[in-house]
Amino acid sequence: MLLFVSRTSGWIDVALTVGWLITVVIAAHRWMGKGGE
Amino acid sequence: MSHLLAGRAQMGTSLEFHIVFASLGVGLPVLIAIAHFLGLRRDDQVWMRIATRLTRAFTVLVVIGVISGIVISVELTVLWPTFVARAGSIIGLPFSLESYAFFIEAIFLALYLFARDRLGPWLHWATLLPVCLGALVSAWIVVAANAWMNAPTGFKREDGRFVDISPLHAIFNAAMPAETFHMIAAAYLATGFSVAGVYALSMLRGHCGTYERRGLGLGMALVAAAIVPIGVSGDNAGRMIAQAQPVKLAATEGLVHTQRHAPLILGGLIDQNGNTRYGIQIPDLLSLLVGRDPNTLVKGLDSVPPQQRPPVVVVRNAFSFMAAAGVALGILAGVYWLARWRRPRLAEHRLMLLAVAASGPLAFATIEAGWIVTEVGRQPWIIYHVMRTQAAITGSPLVGVMFVLFSALYVALTLITVVALRSEMRLLPRRTLAPHSLTNRH
């Protein structure tokens, strides 16, 4: 999917999206570590 | 109402109804999987309770979604027989693949619901993964078929017939990446806001326990994940439309004349000729957005004769609503997480909870507006620059009657959904639920 997105959007958009998702996952992991409240 | 308008209205009503269930069908299994994972990993009954309640809601929504999906597949053949006869050999493959994806989703959902006692806890959880994947692939491939109608490829035309057909080229058309990416991100976003909204409502009614706080946070976490992808894909979709369907872009932006240094017009009142009154013009911005260069040539409505333009007023207003609501939802998500990070009490302020509660319906209204832009913006074509909608519709005189009957069906289905959801939730009290009771009612 990302490969096809990259075909029209460019790698910067792909990198931005993937980078953002990793950031959210890390933040969510830290949030869960605090009890998820 | 004209014959054609009745047919389009019926198809539009069906799609607008179905997209709500389809979107929730994509997003909810992800939230269930996360909540169930945390419940197992931390041996936490609150997370399990959230997973259980979401599963109950998801099951009801899947049933209604299947009914409305079947109605759409029947309508495609009944309302648009010429379209199906000509294009069936091209978009038949994605629709068939969608069926397989749905079967995978349905089979593993059944395993998740009914095989808990026969599977280990983690294997039981793992049955959710094909559900998530099946829903995702299903959404991707159906939207890819729609994208083909916007940017048809993978065939040659010979005496009005389609020959040398390549279904794979058709699926991987130019509009597919941006359109599928945008819709899937929207489905996750709307589901996140809806789930968060339900828990926000509960908190507004005075239930402010761990259960509600986590439910609210879970929904808003999915929103956070989807918010940047939807912005990126929206930008891509705009640039794709500028290339593949320039008249649609001209209608969405209210651009009358083909020009370089095209301005972006915010708000205002537009007429069918594309003239906007009271709008705020930002010089060069549309050219900049489309081509990353203010000197980019952007085609206006005057690039085609008036009879080849879509209903500009509808398209422009739907697009303006979608863009404004999308920005508002993005700001809400940003403010919520900023508050949660820096001022946790502000994240539970009554006004914040009210805004989150309203965000679910608003997110779905935004999706509906987006589909109006996609479908109405392609008119008068059912397959862009290949087949006119007028040429595809059935000759049956009963289209108007069918529109009324199907509209009544959707009203009935909406009522059934509300009653079924309320009934399911009543059977599953918030406080007294035994964990892991996915199939046992007591």
Short mmCIF file of C-alpha atoms in Angstrom, two decimals:
data_model
loop_
_atom_site.label_atom_id
_atom_site.label_comp_id
_atom_site.label_asym_id
_atom_site.label_seq_id
_atom_site.Cartn_x
_atom_site.Cartn_y
_atom_site.Cartn_z
CA MET A 1 0.00 0.00 0.00
CA LEU A 2 2.72 2.41 1.00
CA LEU A 3 4.54 1.61 -2.22
CA PHE A 4 1.54 2.67 -4.27
CA VAL A 5 1.01 5.76 -2.18
CA SER A 6 4.63 6.66 -2.66
CA ARG A 7 4.20 6.43 -6.42
CA THR A 8 2.03 9.50 -6.44
CA SER A 9 2.81 11.21 -3.20
CA GLY A 10 6.56 10.88 -2.89
CA TRP A 11 8.67 9.40 -0.17
CA ILE A 12 8.40 12.51 2.00
CA ASP A 13 4.69 11.88 2.51
CA VAL A 14 5.32 8.22 3.22
CA ALA A 15 8.08 9.08 5.68
CA LEU A 16 5.83 11.67 7.35
CA THR A 17 3.00 9.16 7.72
CA VAL A 18 5.17 6.30 8.97
CA GLY A 19 7.08 8.64 11.31
CA TRP A 20 3.84 9.96 12.73
CA LEU A 21 2.42 6.47 13.30
CA ILE A 22 5.61 5.41 15.12
CA THR A 23 5.38 8.55 17.28
CA VAL A 24 1.76 7.79 18.16
CA VAL A 25 2.56 4.19 19.02
CA ILE A 26 5.43 5.28 21.31
CA ALA A 27 3.25 7.94 22.96
CA ALA A 28 0.41 5.43 23.38
CA HIS A 29 2.84 2.93 24.92
CA ARG A 30 3.96 5.53 27.46
CA TRP A 31 0.34 6.46 28.14
CA MET A 32 -0.54 2.81 28.77
CA GLY A 33 2.46 2.58 31.07
CA LYS A 34 0.81 5.23 33.22
CA GLY A 35 -2.37 3.21 33.47
CA GLY A 36 -4.10 4.42 30.32
CA GLU A 37 -6.09 7.11 32.10
CA MET B 1 -37.79 14.42 -9.83
CA SER B 2 -36.32 13.19 -13.11
CA HIS B 3 -35.72 9.54 -13.88
CA LEU B 4 -31.94 9.98 -13.72
CA LEU B 5 -32.02 12.08 -10.56
CA ALA B 6 -34.22 9.47 -8.82
CA GLY B 7 -31.73 6.74 -9.74
CA ARG B 8 -28.77 8.78 -8.56
CA ALA B 9 -30.62 9.75 -5.37
CA GLN B 10 -31.36 6.10 -4.63
CA MET B 11 -27.78 5.01 -5.21
CA GLY B 12 -26.51 7.99 -3.24
CA THR B 13 -28.81 7.27 -0.30
CA SER B 14 -27.70 3.63 -0.27
CA LEU B 15 -24.01 4.50 -0.36
CA GLU B 16 -24.33 7.23 2.26
CA PHE B 17 -26.13 4.77 4.55
CA HIS B 18 -23.71 1.93 3.97
CA ILE B 19 -20.55 4.00 4.40
CA VAL B 20 -21.35 4.60 8.09
CA PHE B 21 -21.39 0.85 8.80
CA ALA B 22 -18.50 0.13 6.46
CA SER B 23 -16.33 2.76 8.19
CA LEU B 24 -17.14 1.46 11.65
CA GLY B 25 -16.48 -2.04 10.33
CA VAL B 26 -12.94 -0.98 9.42
CA GLY B 27 -12.14 0.91 12.62
CA LEU B 28 -13.88 -0.99 15.40
CA PRO B 29 -11.99 -4.29 15.11
CA VAL B 30 -8.73 -2.38 15.53
CA LEU B 31 -9.96 -0.81 18.76
CA ILE B 32 -11.29 -4.17 19.97
CA ALA B 33 -7.94 -5.79 19.20
CA ILE B 34 -6.04 -3.09 21.12
CA ALA B 35 -8.36 -3.21 24.15
CA HIS B 36 -8.34 -7.03 24.18
CA PHE B 37 -4.53 -7.08 23.84
CA LEU B 38 -4.13 -4.75 26.83
CA GLY B 39 -6.66 -6.75 28.79
CA LEU B 40 -4.71 -9.97 28.23
CA ARG B 41 -1.24 -8.47 28.58
CA ARG B 42 -2.03 -6.72 31.85
CA ASP B 43 -4.67 -9.15 33.04
CA ASP B 44 -6.91 -6.13 33.26
CA GLN B 45 -10.68 -6.54 33.50
CA VAL B 46 -11.44 -2.95 32.57
CA TRP B 47 -9.76 -3.28 29.17
CA MET B 48 -11.53 -6.62 28.66
CA ARG B 49 -14.81 -4.94 29.48
CA ILE B 50 -14.16 -2.27 26.87
CA ALA B 51 -13.28 -4.95 24.29
CA THR B 52 -16.45 -6.86 25.12
CA ARG B 53 -18.77 -3.89 24.79
CA LEU B 54 -17.17 -2.75 21.55
CA THR B 55 -17.50 -6.30 20.21
CA ARG B 56 -21.21 -6.36 20.95
CA ALA B 57 -21.71 -3.06 19.12
CA PHE B 58 -19.49 -4.22 16.26
CA THR B 59 -21.54 -7.40 15.80
CA VAL B 60 -24.79 -5.45 15.42
CA LEU B 61 -23.17 -2.99 13.02
CA VAL B 62 -21.70 -5.79 10.89
CA VAL B 63 -25.15 -7.35 10.45
CA ILE B 64 -26.69 -4.06 9.32
CA GLY B 65 -23.65 -3.35 7.13
CA VAL B 66 -24.04 -6.71 5.40
CA ILE B 67 -27.71 -5.99 4.67
CA SER B 68 -26.99 -2.55 3.24
CA GLY B 69 -24.01 -3.93 1.29
CA ILE B 70 -26.16 -6.58 -0.35
CA VAL B 71 -28.73 -3.90 -1.25
CA ILE B 72 -26.00 -1.90 -2.99
CA SER B 73 -24.77 -4.85 -5.03
CA VAL B 74 -28.35 -5.54 -6.15
CA GLU B 75 -28.91 -1.87 -6.96
CA LEU B 76 -25.77 -1.75 -9.08
CA THR B 77 -27.27 -4.36 -11.40
CA VAL B 78 -30.87 -3.17 -11.25
CA LEU B 79 -30.27 0.58 -11.54
CA TRP B 80 -27.19 0.65 -13.77
CA PRO B 81 -27.45 -2.41 -16.06
CA THR B 82 -25.49 -0.82 -18.92
CA PHE B 83 -22.65 0.12 -16.58
CA VAL B 84 -22.46 -3.41 -15.15
CA ALA B 85 -22.73 -5.03 -18.58
CA ARG B 86 -19.89 -2.92 -20.04
CA ALA B 87 -17.65 -2.46 -17.03
CA GLY B 88 -18.37 -5.76 -15.27
CA SER B 89 -15.42 -7.48 -16.89
CA ILE B 90 -13.15 -4.72 -15.60
CA ILE B 91 -14.38 -4.09 -12.07
CA GLY B 92 -15.76 -7.59 -11.54
CA LEU B 93 -12.37 -8.73 -10.21
CA PRO B 94 -12.15 -6.15 -7.38
CA PHE B 95 -15.72 -6.88 -6.35
CA SER B 96 -15.00 -10.64 -6.31
CA LEU B 97 -11.83 -10.08 -4.27
CA GLU B 98 -13.83 -7.91 -1.91
CA SER B 99 -16.15 -10.86 -1.32
CA TYR B 100 -13.18 -13.05 -0.34
CA ALA B 101 -11.88 -10.35 2.00
CA PHE B 102 -15.31 -10.11 3.56
CA PHE B 103 -15.55 -13.89 3.96
CA ILE B 104 -12.22 -13.91 5.80
CA GLU B 105 -13.47 -11.12 8.03
CA ALA B 106 -16.79 -12.89 8.71
CA ILE B 107 -15.24 -16.32 9.37
CA PHE B 108 -12.72 -15.00 11.86
CA LEU B 109 -15.31 -12.77 13.51
CA ALA B 110 -17.41 -15.89 14.05
CA LEU B 111 -14.37 -17.64 15.54
CA TYR B 112 -13.72 -14.66 17.81
CA LEU B 113 -17.33 -14.61 18.96
CA PHE B 114 -18.05 -18.30 19.37
CA ALA B 115 -14.76 -20.21 19.69
CA ARG B 116 -13.38 -18.52 22.79
CA ASP B 117 -13.75 -21.60 24.96
CA ARG B 118 -11.97 -23.79 22.42
CA LEU B 119 -8.97 -21.54 21.86
CA GLY B 120 -6.24 -20.34 24.17
CA PRO B 121 -6.49 -16.67 25.24
CA TRP B 122 -3.84 -15.42 22.82
CA LEU B 123 -5.02 -17.56 19.91
CA HIS B 124 -8.51 -16.26 20.58
CA TRP B 125 -7.14 -12.71 20.45
CA ALA B 126 -5.24 -13.52 17.24
CA THR B 127 -8.52 -14.30 15.45
CA LEU B 128 -9.11 -10.53 15.51
CA LEU B 129 -6.14 -9.87 13.25
CA PRO B 130 -7.74 -11.37 10.10
CA VAL B 131 -10.90 -9.46 11.00
CA CYS B 132 -8.92 -6.19 10.99
CA LEU B 133 -7.07 -7.17 7.82
CA GLY B 134 -10.20 -8.42 6.01
CA ALA B 135 -12.04 -5.18 6.76
CA LEU B 136 -9.03 -3.14 5.60
CA VAL B 137 -8.60 -5.05 2.33
CA SER B 138 -12.34 -4.99 1.75
CA ALA B 139 -12.41 -1.20 2.08
CA TRP B 140 -9.29 -0.78 -0.04
CA ILE B 141 -10.55 -2.85 -2.95
CA VAL B 142 -14.06 -1.39 -3.09
CA VAL B 143 -12.68 2.15 -3.03
CA ALA B 144 -10.15 1.09 -5.71
CA ALA B 145 -13.11 0.08 -7.90
CA ASN B 146 -14.66 3.50 -7.29
CA ALA B 147 -11.32 5.15 -8.06
CA TRP B 148 -11.35 3.35 -11.42
CA MET B 149 -14.61 5.14 -12.24
CA ASN B 150 -12.77 8.41 -11.59
CA ALA B 151 -9.60 7.49 -13.48
CA PRO B 152 -10.52 4.61 -15.81
CA THR B 153 -7.64 2.57 -17.16
CA GLY B 154 -6.78 -1.04 -18.01
CA PHE B 155 -8.76 -1.38 -21.27
CA LYS B 156 -9.11 -0.14 -24.83
CA ARG B 157 -12.31 1.01 -26.49
CA GLU B 158 -13.36 -0.52 -29.80
CA ASP B 159 -16.77 0.26 -31.32
CA GLY B 160 -18.14 1.21 -27.89
CA ARG B 161 -16.88 -2.05 -26.36
CA PHE B 162 -14.10 -2.50 -23.83
CA VAL B 163 -11.34 -4.81 -25.14
CA ASP B 164 -7.81 -5.81 -24.08
CA ILE B 165 -8.95 -5.68 -20.49
CA SER B 166 -6.41 -5.80 -17.68
CA PRO B 167 -8.27 -5.90 -14.36
CA LEU B 168 -5.02 -5.44 -12.41
CA HIS B 169 -4.22 -2.22 -14.27
CA ALA B 170 -7.79 -1.17 -13.60
CA ILE B 171 -7.42 -1.77 -9.86
CA PHE B 172 -4.08 0.05 -9.70
CA ASN B 173 -5.41 3.14 -11.43
CA ALA B 174 -4.02 6.64 -10.89
CA ALA B 175 -6.76 7.66 -8.46
CA MET B 176 -6.47 4.51 -6.32
CA PRO B 177 -3.58 5.34 -3.95
CA ALA B 178 -4.85 8.71 -2.75
CA GLU B 179 -8.54 7.77 -2.72
CA THR B 180 -8.14 4.48 -0.83
CA PHE B 181 -5.62 5.94 1.61
CA HIS B 182 -7.89 8.93 2.30
CA MET B 183 -11.01 6.81 2.85
CA ILE B 184 -9.32 4.26 5.11
CA ALA B 185 -7.78 7.02 7.23
CA ALA B 186 -11.24 8.67 7.39
CA ALA B 187 -12.80 5.39 8.54
CA TYR B 188 -10.29 5.09 11.41
CA LEU B 189 -10.73 8.75 12.28
CA ALA B 190 -14.55 8.62 12.35
CA THR B 191 -14.53 5.39 14.37
CA GLY B 192 -12.10 6.88 16.86
CA PHE B 193 -14.21 10.01 17.31
CA SER B 194 -17.42 7.94 17.57
CA VAL B 195 -16.07 5.61 20.25
CA ALA B 196 -14.53 8.52 22.16
CA GLY B 197 -17.86 10.37 21.79
CA VAL B 198 -19.83 7.52 23.35
CA TYR B 199 -17.55 7.48 26.40
CA ALA B 200 -17.57 11.29 26.57
CA LEU B 201 -21.38 11.16 26.71
CA SER B 202 -21.15 8.63 29.51
CA MET B 203 -18.79 10.96 31.42
CA LEU B 204 -21.16 13.87 30.87
CA ARG B 205 -23.82 11.75 32.58
CA GLY B 206 -21.61 11.46 35.61
CA HIS B 207 -19.79 8.16 35.04
CA CYS B 208 -16.17 9.20 35.34
CA GLY B 209 -14.38 5.98 36.22
CA THR B 210 -11.35 4.20 34.81
CA TYR B 211 -13.58 2.44 32.29
CA GLU B 212 -14.86 5.67 30.73
CA ARG B 213 -11.49 7.43 30.80
CA ARG B 214 -9.77 4.56 29.06
CA GLY B 215 -12.56 4.20 26.51
CA LEU B 216 -12.35 7.91 25.71
CA GLY B 217 -8.55 7.76 25.46
CA LEU B 218 -8.66 4.66 23.26
CA GLY B 219 -10.94 6.34 20.72
CA MET B 220 -8.88 9.53 20.74
CA ALA B 221 -5.66 7.50 20.32
CA LEU B 222 -7.02 6.10 17.05
CA VAL B 223 -7.92 9.66 16.06
CA ALA B 224 -4.36 10.77 16.81
CA ALA B 225 -2.97 7.98 14.65
CA ALA B 226 -5.24 8.84 11.71
CA ILE B 227 -5.07 12.62 11.79
CA VAL B 228 -1.76 13.11 9.95
CA PRO B 229 -2.38 10.35 7.35
CA ILE B 230 -5.73 11.92 6.51
CA GLY B 231 -4.09 15.30 5.97
CA VAL B 232 -1.34 13.82 3.79
CA SER B 233 -3.80 11.72 1.77
CA GLY B 234 -6.18 14.68 1.41
CA ASP B 235 -3.37 16.74 -0.08
CA ASN B 236 -2.52 13.84 -2.41
CA ALA B 237 -6.16 13.41 -3.39
CA GLY B 238 -6.35 17.10 -4.31
CA ARG B 239 -3.27 16.87 -6.54
CA MET B 240 -4.50 13.62 -8.09
CA ILE B 241 -7.88 15.21 -8.90
CA ALA B 242 -6.11 18.20 -10.48
CA GLN B 243 -4.49 15.78 -12.93
CA ALA B 244 -7.19 13.14 -13.44
CA GLN B 245 -10.38 15.20 -13.01
CA PRO B 246 -9.54 18.89 -13.36
CA VAL B 247 -13.21 19.92 -13.71
CA LYS B 248 -14.02 18.31 -10.37
CA LEU B 249 -11.19 20.31 -8.78
CA ALA B 250 -12.46 23.49 -10.44
CA ALA B 251 -15.93 22.83 -8.99
CA THR B 252 -14.62 22.10 -5.50
CA GLU B 253 -12.50 25.26 -5.50
CA GLY B 254 -14.90 27.51 -7.39
CA LEU B 255 -12.32 28.24 -10.08
CA VAL B 256 -14.02 29.66 -13.18
CA HIS B 257 -11.08 30.40 -15.49
CA THR B 258 -8.08 28.27 -16.37
CA GLN B 259 -5.11 30.21 -15.03
CA ARG B 260 -1.69 30.32 -13.47
CA HIS B 261 -1.38 31.88 -10.01
CA ALA B 262 -4.83 30.44 -9.23
CA PRO B 263 -6.18 31.71 -5.90
CA LEU B 264 -7.73 29.60 -3.17
CA ILE B 265 -11.20 30.84 -2.23
CA LEU B 266 -12.37 30.23 1.31
CA GLY B 267 -16.12 30.19 2.00
CA GLY B 268 -18.57 32.39 0.14
CA LEU B 269 -21.67 31.67 -1.91
CA ILE B 270 -21.22 30.03 -5.29
CA ASP B 271 -23.51 29.76 -8.33
CA GLN B 272 -23.62 27.08 -11.06
CA ASN B 273 -21.22 29.14 -13.21
CA GLY B 274 -18.66 29.00 -10.43
CA ASN B 275 -18.84 32.67 -9.46
CA THR B 276 -18.30 33.09 -5.72
CA ARG B 277 -19.57 36.03 -3.69
CA TYR B 278 -18.29 36.97 -0.22
CA GLY B 279 -15.45 34.44 -0.36
CA ILE B 280 -11.96 35.19 0.94
CA GLN B 281 -9.35 34.92 -1.84
CA ILE B 282 -5.81 33.88 -1.04
CA PRO B 283 -3.67 34.66 -4.12
CA ASP B 284 -1.60 31.86 -5.73
CA LEU B 285 -2.44 29.30 -3.06
CA LEU B 286 -4.41 26.87 -5.26
CA SER B 287 -1.58 26.75 -7.83
CA LEU B 288 0.87 26.27 -5.00
CA LEU B 289 -1.12 23.40 -3.49
CA VAL B 290 -1.67 21.67 -6.83
CA GLY B 291 1.82 21.95 -8.30
CA ARG B 292 3.99 23.17 -5.42
CA ASP B 293 4.61 26.22 -7.59
CA PRO B 294 2.51 29.43 -7.85
CA ASN B 295 3.08 29.35 -11.60
CA THR B 296 1.21 26.03 -11.98
CA LEU B 297 -1.59 26.10 -14.54
CA VAL B 298 -4.90 25.05 -12.96
CA LYS B 299 -7.83 24.23 -15.19
CA GLY B 300 -11.07 26.09 -14.50
CA LEU B 301 -14.71 25.32 -15.21
CA ASP B 302 -14.35 27.10 -18.55
CA SER B 303 -12.10 24.24 -19.76
CA VAL B 304 -15.24 22.25 -20.64
CA PRO B 305 -18.69 23.22 -22.01
CA PRO B 306 -21.39 23.86 -19.34
CA GLN B 307 -23.14 20.52 -20.07
CA GLN B 308 -19.95 18.66 -19.05
CA ARG B 309 -19.71 20.34 -15.66
CA PRO B 310 -20.95 18.76 -12.43
CA PRO B 311 -23.54 20.49 -10.21
CA VAL B 312 -21.07 23.11 -9.01
CA VAL B 313 -23.12 24.41 -6.06
CA VAL B 314 -23.51 20.94 -4.53
CA VAL B 315 -19.88 19.95 -5.08
CA ARG B 316 -18.42 23.21 -3.79
CA ASN B 317 -20.63 23.33 -0.67
CA ALA B 318 -19.99 19.67 0.15
CA PHE B 319 -16.24 20.22 -0.27
CA SER B 320 -16.27 23.40 1.86
CA PHE B 321 -18.15 21.56 4.59
CA MET B 322 -15.75 18.60 4.43
CA ALA B 323 -12.68 20.82 4.58
CA ALA B 324 -14.01 23.06 7.38
CA ALA B 325 -15.27 20.12 9.47
CA GLY B 326 -12.00 18.24 8.87
CA VAL B 327 -9.96 21.19 10.11
CA ALA B 328 -12.27 21.60 13.13
CA LEU B 329 -11.90 17.91 13.99
CA GLY B 330 -8.13 18.15 13.62
CA ILE B 331 -8.02 21.14 15.97
CA LEU B 332 -10.22 19.29 18.47
CA ALA B 333 -7.89 16.27 18.43
CA GLY B 334 -4.85 18.52 18.89
CA VAL B 335 -6.42 20.51 21.73
CA TYR B 336 -7.63 17.32 23.45
CA TRP B 337 -4.21 15.64 23.48
CA LEU B 338 -2.44 18.86 24.39
CA ALA B 339 -4.83 19.24 27.33
CA ARG B 340 -4.39 15.61 28.30
CA TRP B 341 -0.64 16.04 28.25
CA ARG B 342 -0.35 19.40 29.97
CA ARG B 343 -3.69 20.04 31.74
CA PRO B 344 -5.42 16.69 32.37
CA ARG B 345 -8.35 18.33 34.15
CA LEU B 346 -9.05 20.46 31.09
CA ALA B 347 -9.35 17.25 29.02
CA GLU B 348 -12.35 16.30 31.15
CA HIS B 349 -13.93 19.75 31.17
CA ARG B 350 -17.60 19.70 30.26
CA LEU B 351 -17.05 21.73 27.08
CA MET B 352 -14.29 19.36 25.94
CA LEU B 353 -16.49 16.33 26.56
CA LEU B 354 -19.37 18.00 24.70
CA ALA B 355 -17.08 18.69 21.74
CA VAL B 356 -15.81 15.09 21.70
CA ALA B 357 -19.39 13.76 21.97
CA ALA B 358 -20.37 15.86 18.94
CA SER B 359 -17.26 14.86 16.99
CA GLY B 360 -18.51 11.36 16.08
CA PRO B 361 -21.58 12.52 14.13
CA LEU B 362 -19.54 15.40 12.68
CA ALA B 363 -16.83 13.00 11.47
CA PHE B 364 -19.44 10.87 9.70
CA ALA B 365 -21.08 13.98 8.20
CA THR B 366 -17.60 14.83 6.88
CA ILE B 367 -17.26 11.40 5.26
CA GLU B 368 -20.71 11.80 3.68
CA ALA B 369 -19.71 15.21 2.32
CA GLY B 370 -16.50 13.71 0.93
CA TRP B 371 -18.43 11.07 -0.97
CA ILE B 372 -20.79 13.73 -2.34
CA VAL B 373 -17.70 15.52 -3.69
CA THR B 374 -16.39 12.27 -5.21
CA GLU B 375 -19.61 11.11 -6.81
CA VAL B 376 -21.45 14.33 -7.70
CA GLY B 377 -18.16 15.89 -8.76
CA ARG B 378 -17.72 13.18 -11.43
CA GLN B 379 -21.07 13.96 -13.07
CA PRO B 380 -22.26 13.85 -15.80
CA TRP B 381 -20.01 10.78 -16.09
CA ILE B 382 -20.44 7.42 -14.39
CA ILE B 383 -17.05 6.39 -15.86
CA TYR B 384 -15.06 9.56 -16.31
CA HIS B 385 -14.93 10.61 -19.97
CA VAL B 386 -16.01 7.08 -21.00
CA MET B 387 -19.68 6.58 -20.13
CA ARG B 388 -22.31 9.12 -19.19
CA THR B 389 -24.52 8.43 -16.19
CA GLN B 390 -27.57 9.04 -18.38
CA ALA B 391 -26.46 6.20 -20.68
CA ALA B 392 -25.99 3.76 -17.81
CA ILE B 393 -29.31 4.00 -16.01
CA THR B 394 -32.09 1.45 -16.38
CA GLY B 395 -35.09 2.23 -18.57
CA SER B 396 -37.50 0.95 -15.91
CA PRO B 397 -40.24 3.47 -15.05
CA LEU B 398 -40.21 2.27 -11.43
CA VAL B 399 -37.01 4.06 -10.39
CA GLY B 400 -38.91 6.79 -8.49
CA VAL B 401 -41.01 4.20 -6.62
CA MET B 402 -37.88 2.19 -5.77
CA PHE B 403 -36.22 5.33 -4.40
CA VAL B 404 -39.14 5.89 -1.99
CA LEU B 405 -39.22 2.20 -0.96
CA PHE B 406 -35.47 1.97 -0.39
CA SER B 407 -35.48 5.23 1.56
CA ALA B 408 -38.16 3.71 3.81
CA LEU B 409 -35.96 0.60 4.17
CA TYR B 410 -33.06 2.72 5.40
CA VAL B 411 -35.26 4.53 7.91
CA ALA B 412 -36.37 1.09 9.19
CA LEU B 413 -32.77 -0.19 9.29
CA THR B 414 -31.68 2.90 11.23
CA LEU B 415 -34.41 2.30 13.82
CA ILE B 416 -33.50 -1.39 14.04
CA THR B 417 -29.83 -0.48 14.54
CA VAL B 418 -30.62 1.93 17.38
CA VAL B 419 -32.96 -0.55 19.10
CA ALA B 420 -30.51 -3.44 18.67
CA LEU B 421 -27.54 -1.42 19.98
CA ARG B 422 -29.50 -0.22 23.01
CA SER B 423 -30.70 -3.74 23.67
CA GLU B 424 -27.19 -5.20 23.43
CA MET B 425 -25.78 -2.56 25.76
CA ARG B 426 -28.57 -3.14 28.29
CA LEU B 427 -27.77 -6.85 28.29
CA LEU B 428 -24.20 -5.91 29.11
CA PRO B 429 -24.33 -3.61 32.15
CA ARG B 430 -21.35 -1.32 32.55
CA ARG B 431 -20.59 -2.18 36.17
CA THR B 432 -21.60 -5.79 36.69
CA LEU B 433 -20.14 -7.41 33.62
CA ALA B 434 -18.17 -10.57 34.10
CA PRO B 435 -14.96 -10.34 32.07
CA HIS B 436 -14.46 -12.57 29.04
CA SER B 437 -18.23 -12.89 28.60
CA LEU B 438 -18.22 -12.34 24.88
CA THR B 439 -20.85 -14.93 24.15
CA ASN B 440 -22.49 -15.51 27.50
CA ARG B 441 -25.23 -13.04 28.19
CA HIS B 442 -25.20 -13.40 31.98
#
